[in-house]
XYZ file of C-alpha atoms in Angstrom:
276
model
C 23.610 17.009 8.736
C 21.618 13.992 10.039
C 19.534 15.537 11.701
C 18.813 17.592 8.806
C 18.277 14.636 6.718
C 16.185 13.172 8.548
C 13.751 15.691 8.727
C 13.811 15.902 5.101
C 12.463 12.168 5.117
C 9.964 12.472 8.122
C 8.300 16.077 7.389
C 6.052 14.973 5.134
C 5.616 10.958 6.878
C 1.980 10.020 7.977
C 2.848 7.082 10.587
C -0.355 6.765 12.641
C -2.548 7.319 8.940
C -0.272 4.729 7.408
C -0.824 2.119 9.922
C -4.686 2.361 9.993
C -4.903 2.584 6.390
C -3.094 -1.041 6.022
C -5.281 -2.188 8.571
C -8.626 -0.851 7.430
C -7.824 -2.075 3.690
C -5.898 -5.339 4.519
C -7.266 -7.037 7.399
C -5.237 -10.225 7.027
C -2.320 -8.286 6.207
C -0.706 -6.235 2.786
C 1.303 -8.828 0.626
C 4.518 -7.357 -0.152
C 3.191 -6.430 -4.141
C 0.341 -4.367 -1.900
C 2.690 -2.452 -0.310
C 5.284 -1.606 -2.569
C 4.214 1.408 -3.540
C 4.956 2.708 -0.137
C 7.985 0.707 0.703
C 9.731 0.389 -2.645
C 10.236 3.947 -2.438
C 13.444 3.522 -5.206
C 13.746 3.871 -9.121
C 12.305 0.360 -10.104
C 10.201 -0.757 -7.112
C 9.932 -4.384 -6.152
C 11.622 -5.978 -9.514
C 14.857 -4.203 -8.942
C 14.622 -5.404 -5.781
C 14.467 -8.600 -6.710
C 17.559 -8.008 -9.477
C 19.434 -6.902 -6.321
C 18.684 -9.858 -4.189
C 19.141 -12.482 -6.650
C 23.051 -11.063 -6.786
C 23.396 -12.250 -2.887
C 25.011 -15.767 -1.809
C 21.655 -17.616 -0.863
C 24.368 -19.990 1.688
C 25.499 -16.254 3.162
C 22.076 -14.916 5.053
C 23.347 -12.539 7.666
C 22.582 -9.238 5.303
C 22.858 -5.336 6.382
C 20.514 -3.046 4.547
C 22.204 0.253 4.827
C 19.158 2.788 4.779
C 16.679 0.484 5.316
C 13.787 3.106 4.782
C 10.542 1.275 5.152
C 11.583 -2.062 4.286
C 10.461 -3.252 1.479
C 13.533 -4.544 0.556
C 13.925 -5.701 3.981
C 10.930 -7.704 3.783
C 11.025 -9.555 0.604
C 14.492 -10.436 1.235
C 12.601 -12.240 4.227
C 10.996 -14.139 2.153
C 13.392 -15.552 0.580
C 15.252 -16.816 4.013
C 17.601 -13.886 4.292
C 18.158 -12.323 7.525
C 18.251 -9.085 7.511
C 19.288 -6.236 9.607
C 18.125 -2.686 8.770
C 20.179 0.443 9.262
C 18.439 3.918 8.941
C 18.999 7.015 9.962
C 15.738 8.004 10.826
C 14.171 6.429 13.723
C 10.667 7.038 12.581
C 10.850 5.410 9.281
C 12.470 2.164 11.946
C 9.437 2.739 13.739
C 6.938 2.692 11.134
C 9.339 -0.361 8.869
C 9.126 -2.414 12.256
C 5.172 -2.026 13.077
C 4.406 -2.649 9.003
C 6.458 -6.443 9.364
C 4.304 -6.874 12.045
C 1.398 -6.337 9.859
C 2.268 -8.816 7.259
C 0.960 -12.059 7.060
C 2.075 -13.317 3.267
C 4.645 -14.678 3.140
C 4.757 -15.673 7.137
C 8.816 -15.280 7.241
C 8.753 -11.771 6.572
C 6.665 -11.128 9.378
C 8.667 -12.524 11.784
C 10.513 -9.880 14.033
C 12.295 -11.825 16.134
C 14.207 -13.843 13.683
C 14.161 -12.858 9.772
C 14.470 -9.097 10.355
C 16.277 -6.520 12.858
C 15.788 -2.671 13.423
C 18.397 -0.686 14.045
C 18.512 3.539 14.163
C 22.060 4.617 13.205
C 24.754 6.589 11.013
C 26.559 4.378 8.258
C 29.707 6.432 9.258
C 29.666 4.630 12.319
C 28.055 1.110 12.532
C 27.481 -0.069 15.818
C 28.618 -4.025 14.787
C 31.124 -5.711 15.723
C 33.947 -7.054 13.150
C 33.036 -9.854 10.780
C 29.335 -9.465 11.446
C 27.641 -10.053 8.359
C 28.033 -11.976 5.097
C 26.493 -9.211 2.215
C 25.658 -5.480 2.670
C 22.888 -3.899 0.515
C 23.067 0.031 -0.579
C 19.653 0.620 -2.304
C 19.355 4.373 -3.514
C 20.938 5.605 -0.004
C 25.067 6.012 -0.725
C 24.152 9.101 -2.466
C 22.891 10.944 0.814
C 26.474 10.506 2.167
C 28.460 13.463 1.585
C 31.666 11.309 2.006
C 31.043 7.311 0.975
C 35.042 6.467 1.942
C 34.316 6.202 6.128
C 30.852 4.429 5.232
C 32.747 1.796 2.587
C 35.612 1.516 5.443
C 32.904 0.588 7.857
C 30.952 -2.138 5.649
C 34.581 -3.457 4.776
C 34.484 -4.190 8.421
C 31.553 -5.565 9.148
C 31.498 -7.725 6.653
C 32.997 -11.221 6.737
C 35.806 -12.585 4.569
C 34.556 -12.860 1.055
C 31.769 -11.112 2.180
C 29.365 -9.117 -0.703
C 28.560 -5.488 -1.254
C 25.695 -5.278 -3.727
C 24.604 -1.633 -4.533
C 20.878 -0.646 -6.644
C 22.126 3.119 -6.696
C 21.136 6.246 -8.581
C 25.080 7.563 -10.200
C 25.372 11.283 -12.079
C 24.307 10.886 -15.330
C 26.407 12.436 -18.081
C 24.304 15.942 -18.081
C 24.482 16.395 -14.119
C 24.482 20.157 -14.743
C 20.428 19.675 -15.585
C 19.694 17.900 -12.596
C 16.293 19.346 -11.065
C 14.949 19.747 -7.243
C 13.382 18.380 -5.446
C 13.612 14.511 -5.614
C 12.801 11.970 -2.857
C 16.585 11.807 -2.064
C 16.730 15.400 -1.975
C 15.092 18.940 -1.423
C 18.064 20.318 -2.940
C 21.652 20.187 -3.766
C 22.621 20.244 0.023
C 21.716 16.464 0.575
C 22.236 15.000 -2.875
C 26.029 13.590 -3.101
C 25.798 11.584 -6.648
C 29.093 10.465 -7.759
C 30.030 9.455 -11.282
C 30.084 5.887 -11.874
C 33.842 5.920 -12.349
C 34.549 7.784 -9.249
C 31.915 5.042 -7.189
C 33.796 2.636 -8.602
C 37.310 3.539 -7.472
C 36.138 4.488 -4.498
C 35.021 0.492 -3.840
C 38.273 -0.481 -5.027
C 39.949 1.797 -2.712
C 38.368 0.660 -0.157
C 39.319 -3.007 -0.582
C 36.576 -4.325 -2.988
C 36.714 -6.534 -6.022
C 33.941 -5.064 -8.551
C 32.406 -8.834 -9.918
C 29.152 -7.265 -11.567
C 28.336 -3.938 -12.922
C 25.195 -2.916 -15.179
C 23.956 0.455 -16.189
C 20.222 0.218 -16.520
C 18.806 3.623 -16.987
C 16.833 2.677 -19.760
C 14.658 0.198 -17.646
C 14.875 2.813 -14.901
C 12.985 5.558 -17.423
C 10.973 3.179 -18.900
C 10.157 2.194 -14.905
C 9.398 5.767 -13.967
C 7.297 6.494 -16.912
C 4.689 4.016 -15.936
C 4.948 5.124 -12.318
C 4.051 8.647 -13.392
C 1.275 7.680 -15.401
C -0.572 5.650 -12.349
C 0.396 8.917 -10.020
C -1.692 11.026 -12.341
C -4.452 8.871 -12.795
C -8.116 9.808 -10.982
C -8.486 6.580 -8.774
C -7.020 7.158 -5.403
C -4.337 3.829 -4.220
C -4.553 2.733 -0.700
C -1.417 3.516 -0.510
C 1.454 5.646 -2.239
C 4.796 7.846 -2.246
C 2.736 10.613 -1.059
C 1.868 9.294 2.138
C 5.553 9.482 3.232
C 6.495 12.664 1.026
C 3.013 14.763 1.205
C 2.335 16.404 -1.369
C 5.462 17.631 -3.006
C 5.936 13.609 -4.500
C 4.290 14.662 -7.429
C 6.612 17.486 -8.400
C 9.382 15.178 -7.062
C 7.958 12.326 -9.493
C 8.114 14.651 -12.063
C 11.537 15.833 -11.845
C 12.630 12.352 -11.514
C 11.280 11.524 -14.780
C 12.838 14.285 -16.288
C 16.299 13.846 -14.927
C 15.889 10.514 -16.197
C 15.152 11.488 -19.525
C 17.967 14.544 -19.346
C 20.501 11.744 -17.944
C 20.786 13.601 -15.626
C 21.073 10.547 -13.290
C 21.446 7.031 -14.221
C 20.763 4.120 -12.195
C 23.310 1.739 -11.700
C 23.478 -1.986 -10.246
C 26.841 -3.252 -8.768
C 28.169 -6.416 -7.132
C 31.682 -6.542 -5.441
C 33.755 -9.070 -2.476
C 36.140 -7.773 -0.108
């Protein structure tokens, strides 16, 4: 299986293309607005990330991103004096999230790799920290490509200090699941997409030792979100950068059917803050 999911997420990636085209357009470096649409790569883009981030303990910076991706969370949480360590599966989007801080200039802590950020190739089943590590893990559109989140929540329970946050930015089954349609970033098909209900995410936090302190449904901003995105992916003018260059092509039938499975509620989107 993660091998299999990672291909999903690196068959369609353009790493060396990626790279040159930051350069070429950006000498001085991409600003993290300039590259969101390549490394806010979830339902909401760099404003929900900033939702998510303003729901961690600014005192508390030791922060796991749990399927980092290509850091764009990673990065602005940077900026704001965070430390953060990403987690991803595949080792080519750690590659290509490591050599992109290096690129960026504005704001100067995000850039740093030696101190503000840390790369780190791994399964969420098994995270290789020790006990206590960190003050807040982040989940941002990657719990639902787990096909069993109870190991995963038993491992950030560990890892996680004493009072320690879980803060989740997560796409949930939406009350017509049956209409959900393929492919979608997360997912070619049903084989890799493990959406639970909000109910059954929710007991399985508590479960696993969490108290649930914040929980908002915001599909409505989500659709409203994603129907702005798909009017800029249709339009003539090519961006420097976009979803495509990490999904190829099939991001614009994958746009679509997000759209529409946003629409359907099929999915919602779902934003959640608990302490162990």
């Amino acid at each position: 299986m993660p091998s299999s999911l990672a291909h999903h997420y690196h068959q369609g990636l353009r790493d060396q293309d990626i790279l040159h085209q930051l350069r070429a357009h950006y000498p001085d470096g991409p600003t993290l607005h300039q590259l969101a649409p390549l490394d806010q790569l979830h339902i909401g883009g760099i404003a929900a990330s900033a939702r998510l981030l303003g729901l961690l303990d600014q005192s508390a910076p030791q922060v796991l991103d749990i399927g980092a991706g290509l850091g764009g969370l990673m990065r602005q949480g940077a900026a704001l004096g965070f430390h953060i360590t990403g987690l991803d599966i595949t080792h080519r989007f750690n590659a290509l999230n490591q050599a992109i801080s290096q690129l960026v200039t504005n704001p100067p802590s995000a850039s740093s790799s030696t101190g503000s950020l840390r790369w780190v190739t791994g399964d969420a089943c098994a995270l290789p920290f020790g006990d206590a590590r960190f003050d807040a893990v982040l989940f941002q559109h990657s719990l639902m490509n787990m096909p069993d989140p109870s190991p995963v929540l038993a491992e950030c329970r560990r890892v996680l200090r004493p009072g320690g946050q879980l803060v989740m930015h997560e796409v949930v089954s939406g009350p017509h699941s049956e209409t959900l349609r393929f492919p979608v970033p997360w997912a070619e098909g049903p084989a890799h997409s493990h959406l639970l209900t909000l109910t059954a995410l929710t007991q399985r936090l508590q479960t696993a030792g969490f108290d649930i302190q914040h929980c908002e449904d915001w599909s409505h901003t989500a659709l409203e979100w994603r129907q702005r995105q798909r009017q800029k992916e249709q339009a003539t003018r090519t961006p420097v950068v976009s979803p495509q260059w990490v999904f190829g092509e099939r991001f614009m039938e994958m746009g679509k059917n997000l759209l529409d499975n946003l629409a359907n509620r099929a999915i919602n989107v779902v934003e959640i803050s608990a302490r162990c």
